[in-house]
XYZ file of C-alpha atoms in Angstrom:
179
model
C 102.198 104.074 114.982
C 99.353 102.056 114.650
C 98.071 99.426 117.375
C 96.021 96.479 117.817
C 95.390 95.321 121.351
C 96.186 91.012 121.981
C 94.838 89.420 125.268
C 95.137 92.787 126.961
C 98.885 93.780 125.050
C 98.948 96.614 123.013
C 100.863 95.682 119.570
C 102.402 98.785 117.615
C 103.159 98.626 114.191
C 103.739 100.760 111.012
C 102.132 100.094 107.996
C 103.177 101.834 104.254
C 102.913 100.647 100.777
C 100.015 99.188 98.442
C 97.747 96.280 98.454
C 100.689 93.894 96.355
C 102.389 90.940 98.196
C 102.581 92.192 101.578
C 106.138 91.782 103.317
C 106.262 92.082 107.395
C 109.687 93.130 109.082
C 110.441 91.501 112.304
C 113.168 93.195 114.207
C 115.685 91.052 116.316
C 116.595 91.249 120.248
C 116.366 94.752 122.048
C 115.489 96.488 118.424
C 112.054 97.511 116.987
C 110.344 98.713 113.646
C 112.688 101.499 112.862
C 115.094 99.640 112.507
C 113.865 98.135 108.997
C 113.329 101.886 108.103
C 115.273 102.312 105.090
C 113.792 98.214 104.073
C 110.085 99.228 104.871
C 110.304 102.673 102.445
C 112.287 100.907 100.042
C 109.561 98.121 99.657
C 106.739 100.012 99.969
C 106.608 101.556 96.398
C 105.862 98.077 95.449
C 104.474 96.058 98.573
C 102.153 96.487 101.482
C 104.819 97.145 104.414
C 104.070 95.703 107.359
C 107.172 96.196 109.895
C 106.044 95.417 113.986
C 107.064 96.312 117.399
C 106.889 92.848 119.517
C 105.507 92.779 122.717
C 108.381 93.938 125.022
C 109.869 96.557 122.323
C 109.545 99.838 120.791
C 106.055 100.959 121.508
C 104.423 97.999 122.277
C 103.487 97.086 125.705
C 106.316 95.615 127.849
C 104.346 93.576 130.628
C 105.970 91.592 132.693
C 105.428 88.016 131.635
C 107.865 84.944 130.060
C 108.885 86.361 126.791
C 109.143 83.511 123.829
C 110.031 82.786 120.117
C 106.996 80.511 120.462
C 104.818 83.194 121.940
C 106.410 86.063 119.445
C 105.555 83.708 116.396
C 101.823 83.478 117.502
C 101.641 87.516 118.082
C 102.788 87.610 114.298
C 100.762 85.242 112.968
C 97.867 87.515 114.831
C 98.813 90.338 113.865
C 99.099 88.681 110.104
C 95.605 87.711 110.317
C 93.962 90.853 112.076
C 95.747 93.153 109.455
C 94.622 90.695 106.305
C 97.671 90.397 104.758
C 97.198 86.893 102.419
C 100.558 84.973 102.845
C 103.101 87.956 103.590
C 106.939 87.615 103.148
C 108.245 87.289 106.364
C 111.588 89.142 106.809
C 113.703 88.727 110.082
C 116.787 90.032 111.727
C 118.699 88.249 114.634
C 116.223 86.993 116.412
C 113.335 88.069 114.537
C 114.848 84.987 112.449
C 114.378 82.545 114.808
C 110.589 84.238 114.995
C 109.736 84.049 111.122
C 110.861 80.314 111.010
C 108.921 79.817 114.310
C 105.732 81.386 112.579
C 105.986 79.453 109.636
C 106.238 76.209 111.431
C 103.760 76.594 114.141
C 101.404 78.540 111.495
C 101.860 76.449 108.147
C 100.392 78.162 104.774
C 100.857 81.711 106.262
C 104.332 82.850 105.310
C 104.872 82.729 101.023
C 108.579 83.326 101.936
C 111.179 83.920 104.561
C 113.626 85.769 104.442
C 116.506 85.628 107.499
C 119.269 88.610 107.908
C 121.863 87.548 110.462
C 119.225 85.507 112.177
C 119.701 83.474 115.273
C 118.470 80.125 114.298
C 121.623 77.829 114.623
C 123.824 78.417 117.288
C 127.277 75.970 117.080
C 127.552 74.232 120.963
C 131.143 76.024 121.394
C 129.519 79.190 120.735
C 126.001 78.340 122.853
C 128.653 77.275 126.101
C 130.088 80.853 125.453
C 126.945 82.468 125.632
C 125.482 80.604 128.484
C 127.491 83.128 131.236
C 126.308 86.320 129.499
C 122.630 85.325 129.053
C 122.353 84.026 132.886
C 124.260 87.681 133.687
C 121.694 89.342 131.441
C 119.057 88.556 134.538
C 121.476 89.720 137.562
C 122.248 92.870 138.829
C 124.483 95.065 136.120
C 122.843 93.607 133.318
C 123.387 96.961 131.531
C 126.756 97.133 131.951
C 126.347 93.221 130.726
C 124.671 93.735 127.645
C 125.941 97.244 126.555
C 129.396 95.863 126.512
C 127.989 92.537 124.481
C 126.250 94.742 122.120
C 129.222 97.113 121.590
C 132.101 94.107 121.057
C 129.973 91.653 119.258
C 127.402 93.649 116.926
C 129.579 96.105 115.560
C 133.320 96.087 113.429
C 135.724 98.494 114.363
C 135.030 100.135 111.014
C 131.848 101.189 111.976
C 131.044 104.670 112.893
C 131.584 105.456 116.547
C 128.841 108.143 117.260
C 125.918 105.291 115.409
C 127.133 102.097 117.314
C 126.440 104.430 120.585
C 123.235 105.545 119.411
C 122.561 102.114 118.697
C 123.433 100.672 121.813
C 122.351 103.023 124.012
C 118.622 102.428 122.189
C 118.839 98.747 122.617
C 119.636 99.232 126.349
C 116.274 100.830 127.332
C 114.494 97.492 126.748
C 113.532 96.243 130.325
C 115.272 93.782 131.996
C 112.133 91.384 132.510
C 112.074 91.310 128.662
C-alpha cells in the first residue's frame, strides 16, 4: 500500500488503473480498501482507482482521537487533492456513504459523481431509537461480543455463506475500540 502522512496520520491507500476519470472507493464502518477489491480491478482497465484506508482502518494509523464523518470527508478531500485526481467519482459503502456526501458538501466542485452502496445517510427515528443501546454498548466493556453479534445478525442473510460472514466479521472486529 501506498501512504501519505496528514497532520502526523499516516493514510494508506491503493492506487491501479490509468489517468481517465478517476473513481475513489470509500469503505464503510470497521472495513477498509479490500473490501472494494473486485470494484477497484474491475474499474481500473478504464479509470484511475483510487480505493483508501481511513484513519482508524486497515493500514492507516489508528490514533486515538474523536473519529468523524466531518473529519473523514476532509481526509478524502486531502487525499483527493495530494494524489491530483481532477473531480473523482466518489463511491461509498455504509458509512463511507455518509463520507462521500459529507465530502461533496463541505468540499463543493470536487466530487463529478457519487455513488452510495447501502450507505448510512438516512436513518428512520424508530430505527435510530433501536440503535441508540448498541452504539452506547459499542464504548463499554464487551463491545466485541456487542458488535460481532450486530455484525453477524444484521449484515448478513441466512443465505450467505457461513465460513465468509466469519471471516468477515472476525476482520471487522480488530478495529479498536477508540475508533
Amino acid at each position: 500500500m501506498k501512504t501519505l502522512v496528514r497532520d502526523g496520520v499516516r493514510l494508506c491507500y491503493t492506487e491501479s488503473g490509468t489517468n481517465a476519470a478517476p473513481i475513489v472507493f470509500v469503505h464503510g464502518w470497521c472495513c477498509d480498501s479490500s473490501y472494494f477489491a473486485p470494484q477497484a480491478a474491475h474499474f481500473s482497465a478504464r479509470h484511475r482507482v483510487v480505493s483508501i484506508d481511513q484513519r482508524g482502518f486497515g493500514a492507516s494509523d489508528k490514533p486515538a482521537q474523536d473519529y468523524t464523518i466531518e473529519g473523514f470527508a476532509d481526509d478524502l478531500a486531502w487525499i483527493c487533492s495530494e494524489l491530483g485526481l481532477e473531480r473523482p467519482a466518489l463511491v461509498g459503502h455504509s458509512m463511507g456513504g455518509a463520507i462521500a456526501l459529507a465530502t461533496a458538501a463541505r468540499h463543493p466542485g470536487l466530487a463529478r459523481a457519487i455513488a452510495l452502496c447501502d450507505p448510512a445517510v438516512i436513518v428512520p427515528e424508530a430505527l435510530r431509537k433501536s440503535m441508540a443501546p448498541f452504539i452506547e454498548a459499542l464504548g463499554a466493556p464487551g463491545h466485541l461480543e456487542i458488535a460481532r453479534r450486530f455484525m453477524s445478525e444484521r449484515l448478513f442473510s441466512p443465505a450467505d455463506d457461513a465460513g465468509r460472514r466469519e471471516r468477515i466479521v472476525a476482520h471487522m472486529c480488530e478495529t479498536p475500540q477508540h475508533v
